Tab-separated table of C-alpha atoms and ligand atoms in Angstrom:
chain	number	residue	atom	x	y	z
A	50	MET	CA	-22.497	15.394	49.613
A	51	THR	CA	-21.007	13.704	46.484
A	52	ARG	CA	-23.395	13.499	43.544
A	53	ILE	CA	-21.920	12.326	40.227
A	54	LEU	CA	-23.015	12.862	36.620
A	55	LEU	CA	-21.507	10.118	34.402
A	56	LEU	CA	-21.535	11.053	30.696
A	57	GLY	CA	-21.642	7.605	29.111
A	58	GLY	CA	-21.956	5.727	25.857
A	59	THR	CA	-18.759	3.667	25.985
A	60	THR	CA	-17.537	0.377	27.425
A	61	GLU	CA	-15.498	2.355	29.970
A	62	ALA	CA	-18.583	4.252	31.111
A	63	SER	CA	-20.492	1.001	31.611
A	64	THR	CA	-17.636	-0.473	33.649
A	65	LEU	CA	-17.442	2.635	35.831
A	66	ALA	CA	-21.235	2.671	36.277
A	67	LYS	CA	-21.059	-0.825	37.753
A	68	THR	CA	-18.358	0.227	40.258
A	69	LEU	CA	-20.247	3.379	41.274
A	70	ALA	CA	-23.439	1.359	41.811
A	71	GLU	CA	-21.591	-1.289	43.855
A	72	ALA	CA	-20.023	1.456	45.969
A	73	GLY	CA	-23.494	2.844	46.625
A	74	LEU	CA	-22.479	6.285	45.374
A	75	ASP	CA	-25.120	8.807	44.314
A	76	ALA	CA	-24.685	8.923	40.505
A	77	VAL	CA	-26.729	9.541	37.352
A	78	PHE	CA	-25.808	7.894	34.008
A	79	SER	CA	-26.380	9.987	30.873
A	80	TYR	CA	-26.914	8.815	27.264
A	81	ALA	CA	-27.356	11.158	24.285
A	82	GLY	CA	-30.250	9.077	22.958
A	83	ARG	CA	-28.393	8.162	19.755
A	84	THR	CA	-29.632	4.581	19.680
A	85	ALA	CA	-33.084	3.067	19.882
A	86	LYS	CA	-32.437	0.751	22.841
A	87	PRO	CA	-29.242	1.647	24.723
A	88	VAL	CA	-27.803	-0.953	27.068
A	89	SER	CA	-29.420	-0.533	30.498
A	90	GLN	CA	-27.201	0.679	33.325
A	91	PRO	CA	-27.175	-0.131	37.083
A	92	LEU	CA	-27.642	3.593	37.853
A	93	PRO	CA	-30.540	6.024	37.452
A	94	THR	CA	-30.296	6.983	33.773
A	95	ARG	CA	-31.256	10.094	31.797
A	96	ILE	CA	-31.412	10.046	27.989
A	97	GLY	CA	-31.104	13.048	25.627
A	98	GLY	CA	-29.135	16.257	25.208
A	99	PHE	CA	-28.936	18.875	27.962
A	100	GLY	CA	-29.453	21.836	25.614
A	101	GLY	CA	-25.894	23.013	25.049
A	102	VAL	CA	-23.538	24.501	27.636
A	103	GLU	CA	-26.294	26.553	29.303
A	104	GLY	CA	-28.581	23.543	29.583
A	105	LEU	CA	-25.828	21.430	31.113
A	106	ALA	CA	-24.803	24.203	33.558
A	107	ALA	CA	-28.437	24.546	34.639
A	108	TYR	CA	-28.724	20.762	35.041
A	109	LEU	CA	-25.611	20.681	37.249
A	110	LYS	CA	-27.139	23.314	39.529
A	111	THR	CA	-30.697	21.972	39.751
A	112	GLU	CA	-29.442	18.414	40.277
A	113	SER	CA	-26.769	19.526	42.817
A	114	ILE	CA	-24.073	17.652	40.876
A	115	THR	CA	-20.680	17.864	42.627
A	116	HIS	CA	-18.569	15.836	40.130
A	117	VAL	CA	-18.815	15.158	36.389
A	118	VAL	CA	-17.011	12.163	34.863
A	119	ASP	CA	-16.841	12.512	31.066
A	120	ALA	CA	-16.575	8.895	29.886
A	121	THR	CA	-17.922	9.652	26.413
A	122	HIS	CA	-16.268	8.355	23.258
A	123	PRO	CA	-13.143	10.255	22.121
A	124	PHE	CA	-15.082	11.411	19.050
A	125	ALA	CA	-17.897	12.897	21.149
A	126	ALA	CA	-15.918	16.142	21.136
A	127	GLN	CA	-18.918	18.465	21.327
A	128	MET	CA	-20.196	16.844	24.521
A	129	SER	CA	-16.730	16.937	26.050
A	130	THR	CA	-16.229	20.589	25.095
A	131	ASN	CA	-19.617	21.522	26.533
A	132	ALA	CA	-18.759	19.709	29.772
A	133	VAL	CA	-15.546	21.748	30.174
A	134	GLN	CA	-17.428	25.040	29.790
A	135	ALA	CA	-20.479	24.074	31.861
A	136	CYS	CA	-18.402	22.703	34.762
A	137	ALA	CA	-16.263	25.872	34.797
A	138	ALA	CA	-19.436	28.019	34.815
A	139	ALA	CA	-21.084	25.960	37.570
A	140	GLY	CA	-17.892	25.447	39.608
A	141	VAL	CA	-18.235	21.649	39.391
A	142	ALA	CA	-15.229	19.278	39.345
A	143	LEU	CA	-14.680	17.483	36.003
A	144	CYS	CA	-12.472	14.620	34.903
A	145	ALA	CA	-12.328	12.613	31.686
A	146	PHE	CA	-12.221	8.804	31.759
A	147	GLU	CA	-10.503	8.001	28.487
A	148	ARG	CA	-8.846	4.984	26.906
A	149	PRO	CA	-5.502	5.520	25.128
A	150	ALA	CA	-5.458	5.795	21.329
A	151	TRP	CA	-4.606	2.648	19.396
A	152	GLN	CA	-1.007	2.391	18.144
A	153	ALA	CA	-0.045	0.541	14.958
A	154	GLY	CA	1.866	-2.691	15.634
A	155	GLU	CA	3.991	-5.173	13.680
A	156	GLY	CA	2.265	-6.115	10.437
A	157	ASP	CA	-0.229	-3.229	10.499
A	158	HIS	CA	-0.698	-1.155	7.348
A	159	TRP	CA	-2.246	2.034	8.733
A	160	LEU	CA	-2.558	5.374	7.039
A	161	HIS	CA	-3.176	8.079	9.690
A	162	VAL	CA	-5.518	10.904	8.657
A	163	ASP	CA	-6.835	13.757	10.805
A	164	SER	CA	-10.447	14.054	9.652
A	165	ILE	CA	-13.337	12.267	7.992
A	166	ASP	CA	-12.739	14.298	4.792
A	167	ALA	CA	-9.073	13.283	4.779
A	168	ALA	CA	-10.206	9.647	5.074
A	169	VAL	CA	-12.390	10.116	1.973
A	170	ASP	CA	-9.436	11.622	0.085
A	171	ALA	CA	-7.244	8.685	1.153
A	172	LEU	CA	-9.518	6.149	-0.566
A	173	PRO	CA	-8.339	5.071	-4.053
A	174	ASP	CA	-10.097	6.226	-7.236
A	175	ALA	CA	-10.390	2.692	-8.625
A	176	PRO	CA	-13.503	0.985	-7.187
A	177	ALA	CA	-12.733	-0.751	-3.870
A	178	ARG	CA	-14.679	-2.603	-1.176
A	179	VAL	CA	-14.529	-0.462	1.957
A	180	PHE	CA	-15.481	-1.515	5.506
A	181	LEU	CA	-16.719	1.849	6.810
A	182	ALA	CA	-16.753	1.035	10.548
A	183	ILE	CA	-17.474	4.565	11.757
A	184	GLY	CA	-21.220	4.346	12.424
A	185	LYS	CA	-23.796	6.429	10.606
A	186	GLN	CA	-23.223	10.061	11.599
A	187	ASN	CA	-20.449	10.733	9.067
A	188	LEU	CA	-21.559	8.818	5.956
A	189	THR	CA	-22.463	11.785	3.746
A	190	GLN	CA	-18.817	12.791	3.250
A	191	PHE	CA	-18.152	9.418	1.555
A	192	ALA	CA	-20.723	10.225	-1.142
A	193	ALA	CA	-17.826	12.079	-2.797
A	194	LYS	CA	-16.535	8.590	-3.780
A	195	PRO	CA	-19.684	6.685	-4.836
A	196	GLN	CA	-17.688	4.224	-6.929
A	197	HIS	CA	-16.781	2.067	-3.919
A	198	HIS	CA	-18.861	-0.689	-2.357
A	199	TYR	CA	-19.280	0.229	1.334
A	200	LEU	CA	-19.844	-2.326	4.096
A	201	LEU	CA	-21.576	-0.322	6.849
A	202	ARG	CA	-21.936	-1.515	10.443
A	203	LEU	CA	-24.709	0.352	12.238
A	204	VAL	CA	-26.319	0.017	15.647
A	205	ASP	CA	-29.876	0.518	14.368
A	206	GLU	CA	-31.596	0.037	10.984
A	207	PRO	CA	-31.176	3.298	9.024
A	208	ASP	CA	-34.326	5.436	9.301
A	209	ALA	CA	-33.604	7.280	6.033
A	210	PRO	CA	-32.104	6.307	2.650
A	211	LEU	CA	-28.309	6.017	2.848
A	212	PRO	CA	-26.249	8.667	0.979
A	213	LEU	CA	-24.176	5.955	-0.777
A	214	PRO	CA	-25.287	3.965	-3.876
A	215	HIS	CA	-23.485	0.651	-3.243
A	216	THR	CA	-23.783	-0.537	0.357
A	217	THR	CA	-24.182	-3.640	2.453
A	218	VAL	CA	-25.561	-2.869	5.928
A	219	GLU	CA	-24.653	-4.989	8.933
A	220	ILE	CA	-26.746	-4.176	12.028
A	221	ALA	CA	-24.679	-4.958	15.108
A	222	ARG	CA	-23.885	-3.453	18.483
A	223	GLY	CA	-20.363	-4.092	19.754
A	224	PRO	CA	-18.191	-4.984	21.498
A	225	PHE	CA	-16.943	-7.107	18.573
A	226	ASP	CA	-14.530	-10.065	18.370
A	227	VAL	CA	-11.712	-10.893	15.951
A	228	ALA	CA	-13.222	-14.120	14.583
A	229	GLY	CA	-16.494	-12.349	13.836
A	230	ASP	CA	-14.822	-9.352	12.208
A	231	SER	CA	-12.430	-11.536	10.151
A	232	ALA	CA	-15.340	-13.621	8.855
A	233	LEU	CA	-17.353	-10.470	8.087
A	234	MET	CA	-14.489	-8.846	6.179
A	235	GLN	CA	-13.752	-12.000	4.177
A	236	ARG	CA	-17.439	-12.605	3.440
A	237	HIS	CA	-17.625	-9.157	1.901
A	238	ALA	CA	-14.198	-9.280	0.219
A	239	VAL	CA	-13.190	-6.059	1.990
A	240	THR	CA	-10.106	-4.343	0.505
A	241	HIS	CA	-9.901	-1.265	2.816
A	242	VAL	CA	-10.967	-0.512	6.413
A	243	VAL	CA	-11.834	3.000	7.653
A	244	ALA	CA	-11.834	3.397	11.462
A	245	LYS	CA	-11.950	6.117	14.088
A	246	ASN	CA	-9.136	5.921	16.610
A	247	ALA	CA	-11.581	5.076	19.388
A	248	GLY	CA	-9.099	3.112	21.479
A	249	GLY	CA	-10.375	0.547	23.929
A	250	ALA	CA	-11.330	-3.040	23.276
A	251	GLY	CA	-14.878	-2.641	21.979
A	252	ALA	CA	-13.980	-1.741	18.420
A	253	ALA	CA	-10.417	-3.077	18.137
A	254	ALA	CA	-11.296	-6.477	16.646
A	255	LYS	CA	-11.501	-5.112	13.087
A	256	LEU	CA	-7.900	-3.884	13.346
A	257	THR	CA	-6.588	-7.288	14.365
A	258	ALA	CA	-8.665	-8.841	11.571
A	259	ALA	CA	-7.259	-6.316	9.051
A	260	ARG	CA	-3.711	-7.191	10.143
A	261	SER	CA	-4.287	-10.919	9.676
A	262	LEU	CA	-5.919	-10.294	6.288
A	263	ASN	CA	-3.092	-7.921	5.333
A	264	LEU	CA	-5.563	-5.087	4.628
A	265	PRO	CA	-4.840	-1.338	4.771
A	266	VAL	CA	-6.568	0.668	7.523
A	267	ILE	CA	-7.337	4.390	7.149
A	268	MET	CA	-7.175	5.521	10.789
A	269	ILE	CA	-8.952	8.778	11.684
A	270	GLY	CA	-7.285	10.640	14.561
A	271	ARG	CA	-9.237	11.978	17.524
A	272	PRO	CA	-10.546	15.542	17.618
A	273	GLU	CA	-9.056	17.858	20.244
A	274	VAL	CA	-11.066	18.825	23.351
A	275	PRO	CA	-9.926	22.345	24.344
A	276	ALA	CA	-9.611	22.692	28.130
A	277	PRO	CA	-7.626	25.120	30.321
A	278	ALA	CA	-4.751	23.392	32.173
A	279	GLY	CA	-5.990	21.292	35.074
A	280	GLN	CA	-9.632	21.799	34.119
A	281	ARG	CA	-10.131	18.306	32.666
A	282	PRO	CA	-7.692	15.774	34.146
A	283	ILE	CA	-7.608	12.544	32.106
A	284	LYS	CA	-7.995	9.280	34.061
A	285	GLY	CA	-7.133	5.959	32.434
A	286	SER	CA	-8.769	3.466	34.802
A	287	VAL	CA	-11.766	2.982	37.076
A	288	ALA	CA	-9.409	3.007	40.079
A	289	GLU	CA	-8.017	6.414	39.072
A	290	VAL	CA	-11.526	7.828	38.678
A	291	MET	CA	-12.585	6.460	42.096
A	292	ALA	CA	-9.481	8.021	43.690
A	293	TRP	CA	-10.223	11.346	41.972
A	294	LEU	CA	-13.822	11.251	43.215
A	295	SER	CA	-12.565	11.215	46.796
A	296	HIS	CA	-9.834	13.837	46.122
A	297	PRO	CA	-10.799	15.918	43.042
A	298	ALA	CA	-8.144	18.510	43.815
A	299	ASP	CA	-5.403	15.929	43.012
B	449	3Y8	C1	-25.519	5.510	22.104
B	449	3Y8	C2	-24.940	2.832	23.685
B	449	3Y8	C3	-21.152	-0.380	26.235
B	449	3Y8	C4	-20.734	0.613	25.169
B	449	3Y8	C5	-20.400	-0.079	23.865
B	449	3Y8	C6	-16.833	1.423	22.801
B	449	3Y8	C7	-17.489	0.125	22.386
B	449	3Y8	C8	-19.452	-1.003	21.388
B	449	3Y8	C9	-17.560	0.099	19.141
B	449	3Y8	C10	-17.346	-0.770	14.517
B	449	3Y8	C11	-17.274	0.475	15.350
B	449	3Y8	C12	-18.886	3.332	16.446
B	449	3Y8	C13	-20.283	3.471	17.100
B	449	3Y8	C14	-19.071	1.914	18.315
B	449	3Y8	C15	-18.596	1.171	19.373
B	449	3Y8	C16	-18.929	0.361	21.865
B	449	3Y8	C17	-19.843	0.972	22.888
B	449	3Y8	C18	-19.050	1.419	20.758
B	449	3Y8	C19	-18.398	1.990	17.001
B	449	3Y8	C20	-23.254	2.459	21.669
B	449	3Y8	C21	-24.315	3.248	22.392
B	449	3Y8	C22	-24.530	4.419	21.727
B	449	3Y8	C23	-23.646	4.466	20.629
B	449	3Y8	C24	-23.595	5.592	19.654
B	449	3Y8	C25	-22.893	5.191	18.407
B	449	3Y8	C26	-22.719	6.298	17.348
B	449	3Y8	C27	-21.614	5.662	16.457
B	449	3Y8	C28	-20.750	4.901	17.454
B	449	3Y8	C29	-21.361	2.725	16.345
B	449	3Y8	C30	-25.973	1.746	23.443
B	449	3Y8	C31	-23.720	1.126	21.168
B	449	3Y8	C32	-18.989	3.370	14.950
B	449	3Y8	C33	-17.910	4.433	16.917
B	449	3Y8	O1	-26.627	4.990	14.876
B	449	3Y8	C34	-26.008	5.947	15.405
B	449	3Y8	O2	-26.352	7.153	15.329
B	449	3Y8	C35	-24.772	5.585	16.180
B	449	3Y8	C36	-23.980	6.592	16.598
B	449	3Y8	C37	-22.324	7.625	17.956
B	449	3Y8	C38	-20.741	6.656	15.711
B	449	3Y8	C39	-21.426	7.420	14.659
B	449	3Y8	O3	-20.931	8.539	14.433
B	449	3Y8	O4	-22.419	6.893	14.085
B	449	3Y8	N1	-21.537	4.834	18.685
B	449	3Y8	N2	-22.909	3.347	20.547
B	449	3Y8	C40	-24.853	6.386	23.152
B	449	3Y8	C41	-25.760	7.498	23.600
B	449	3Y8	O5	-26.917	7.566	23.161
B	449	3Y8	O6	-25.272	8.300	24.430
B	449	3Y8	O7	-26.762	1.877	22.493
B	449	3Y8	O8	-25.978	0.809	24.260
B	449	3Y8	C42	-22.074	2.323	22.595
B	449	3Y8	C43	-20.852	1.696	22.072
B	449	3Y8	N3	-20.456	1.809	20.836
B	449	3Y8	O9	-21.867	0.045	27.125
B	449	3Y8	O10	-20.735	-1.544	26.179
B	449	3Y8	O11	-16.888	1.727	23.993
B	449	3Y8	O12	-16.286	2.115	21.899
B	449	3Y8	N4	-20.112	2.762	18.359
B	449	3Y8	C44	-16.432	4.099	16.674
B	449	3Y8	O13	-15.770	3.704	17.649
B	449	3Y8	O14	-16.009	4.214	15.513
B	449	3Y8	C45	-18.594	0.758	16.090
B	449	3Y8	O15	-18.427	-1.031	13.944
B	449	3Y8	O16	-16.304	-1.459	14.421
B	450	NAP	P1	-21.271	14.783	20.296
B	450	NAP	O1	-21.306	15.004	18.829
B	450	NAP	O2	-20.028	15.102	21.047
B	450	NAP	O3	-22.456	15.584	21.027
B	450	NAP	C1	-23.518	16.173	20.319
B	450	NAP	C2	-24.608	16.495	21.329
B	450	NAP	O4	-25.200	15.264	21.772
B	450	NAP	C3	-24.066	17.120	22.615
B	450	NAP	O5	-23.835	18.498	22.469
B	450	NAP	C4	-25.179	16.799	23.595
B	450	NAP	O6	-26.346	17.571	23.318
B	450	NAP	C5	-25.534	15.378	23.170
B	450	NAP	N1	-24.795	14.357	23.908
B	450	NAP	C6	-23.686	13.691	23.520
B	450	NAP	N2	-23.339	12.760	24.420
B	450	NAP	C7	-24.249	12.840	25.424
B	450	NAP	C8	-24.441	12.144	26.647
B	450	NAP	N3	-23.630	11.121	27.011
B	450	NAP	N4	-25.488	12.519	27.455
B	450	NAP	C9	-26.319	13.519	27.075
B	450	NAP	N5	-26.216	14.208	25.904
B	450	NAP	C10	-25.179	13.857	25.110
B	450	NAP	O7	-21.720	13.272	20.635
B	450	NAP	P2	-21.728	11.982	19.660
B	450	NAP	O8	-20.386	11.826	19.038
B	450	NAP	O9	-22.958	12.077	18.833
B	450	NAP	O10	-21.896	10.821	20.737
B	450	NAP	C11	-23.171	10.620	21.321
B	450	NAP	C12	-23.072	9.468	22.299
B	450	NAP	O11	-22.610	8.296	21.611
B	450	NAP	C13	-22.129	9.714	23.446
B	450	NAP	O12	-22.671	9.135	24.619
B	450	NAP	C14	-20.882	8.969	23.053
B	450	NAP	O13	-20.150	8.528	24.184
B	450	NAP	C15	-21.467	7.793	22.306
B	450	NAP	N6	-20.542	7.258	21.311
B	450	NAP	C16	-20.110	8.078	20.323
B	450	NAP	C17	-19.214	7.547	19.379
B	450	NAP	C18	-18.708	8.381	18.231
B	450	NAP	O14	-18.072	7.812	17.353
B	450	NAP	N7	-18.979	9.675	18.220
B	450	NAP	C19	-18.782	6.222	19.508
B	450	NAP	C20	-19.259	5.422	20.562
B	450	NAP	C21	-20.148	5.951	21.466
B	450	NAP	P3	-26.658	18.962	24.085
B	450	NAP	O15	-25.723	19.963	23.476
B	450	NAP	O16	-28.109	19.226	23.805
B	450	NAP	O17	-26.377	18.740	25.551
């Protein structure tokens, strides 16, 4: 009997949740509990960590999960790594539902870096006005360059003082649009954009806005998710995931 655990928190996960619900499949949607009021889903939903690999493996067994679809954000590398190990331990089929990384196009001025620290190093020394569109979990590293004014876009009001002296906080939950992001970046006279290579449409608007405003983008590459060959097939569309659910061996 197919019973699916959908690790969510992205636009792709929400789209897949809708299809699973419409197909009447037995599925549970899972959020980490990072935000105060996550978007509600058309599936039974659990919120919070599992308690590492062991906790997830135990959950898979007690909940008789037969398939895990990891539709988490490409930067949720810990969750994805835990899912690989827990599914192997529990003998449960796993696939990743992932959107392709963004590629620079005509007129883009991107500097590719491979970590948050490398993004900090890539910022100039002279004071700049930086749109730090990476959420709130990685702000402390930027305290190494306090001279910049940082425009921060967060999902929820910060619950603690920010680690940066000069900030403007914009509270907004995506997906975002180009007109809105262009107006935001002009209103705050942004000179540099820092972004995670999330891929997908939900966070891409700022890149199109940066291109039209001729602004440089410091693009942080995705972390690796170690998985033995064949252990975590990557699916790029809802249709591919639905086909995999009926034939996981493919
Ligand atoms: C809690 C669920 C949907 C999913 C929507 C997508 C699109 C909007 C764009 C910018 C970039 C950022 C951030 C972002 C986007 C979608 C998607 C996406 C980026 C929610 C959500 C949860 C989270 C967690 C949150 C992180 C933060 C990252 C903000 C819900 C809205 C910057 C990633 O305050 C915090 O602690 C926020 C933490 C992880 C990154 C960070 O390190 O701070 N997402 N985002 C999920 C959970 O609890 O499991 O609240 O409804 C989901 C979405 N965020 O259903 O339509 O699919 O990418 N999310 C990044 O890409 O850089 C904003 O501002 O331009
Ligand atoms: P992470 O660093 O990879 O994971 C840290 C821990 O959070 C995991 O070990 C797990 O705790 C818990 N966790 C993460 N995702 C979970 C989920 N979907 N369901 C249950 N527990 C989860 O994760 P993250 O980068 O903080 O991302 C958290 C959530 O935000 C994910 O749903 C992700 O899709 C979403 N999101 C993240 C980003 C981003 O930039 N990182 C962007 C957009 C959306 P235990 O070890 O206790 O199981």
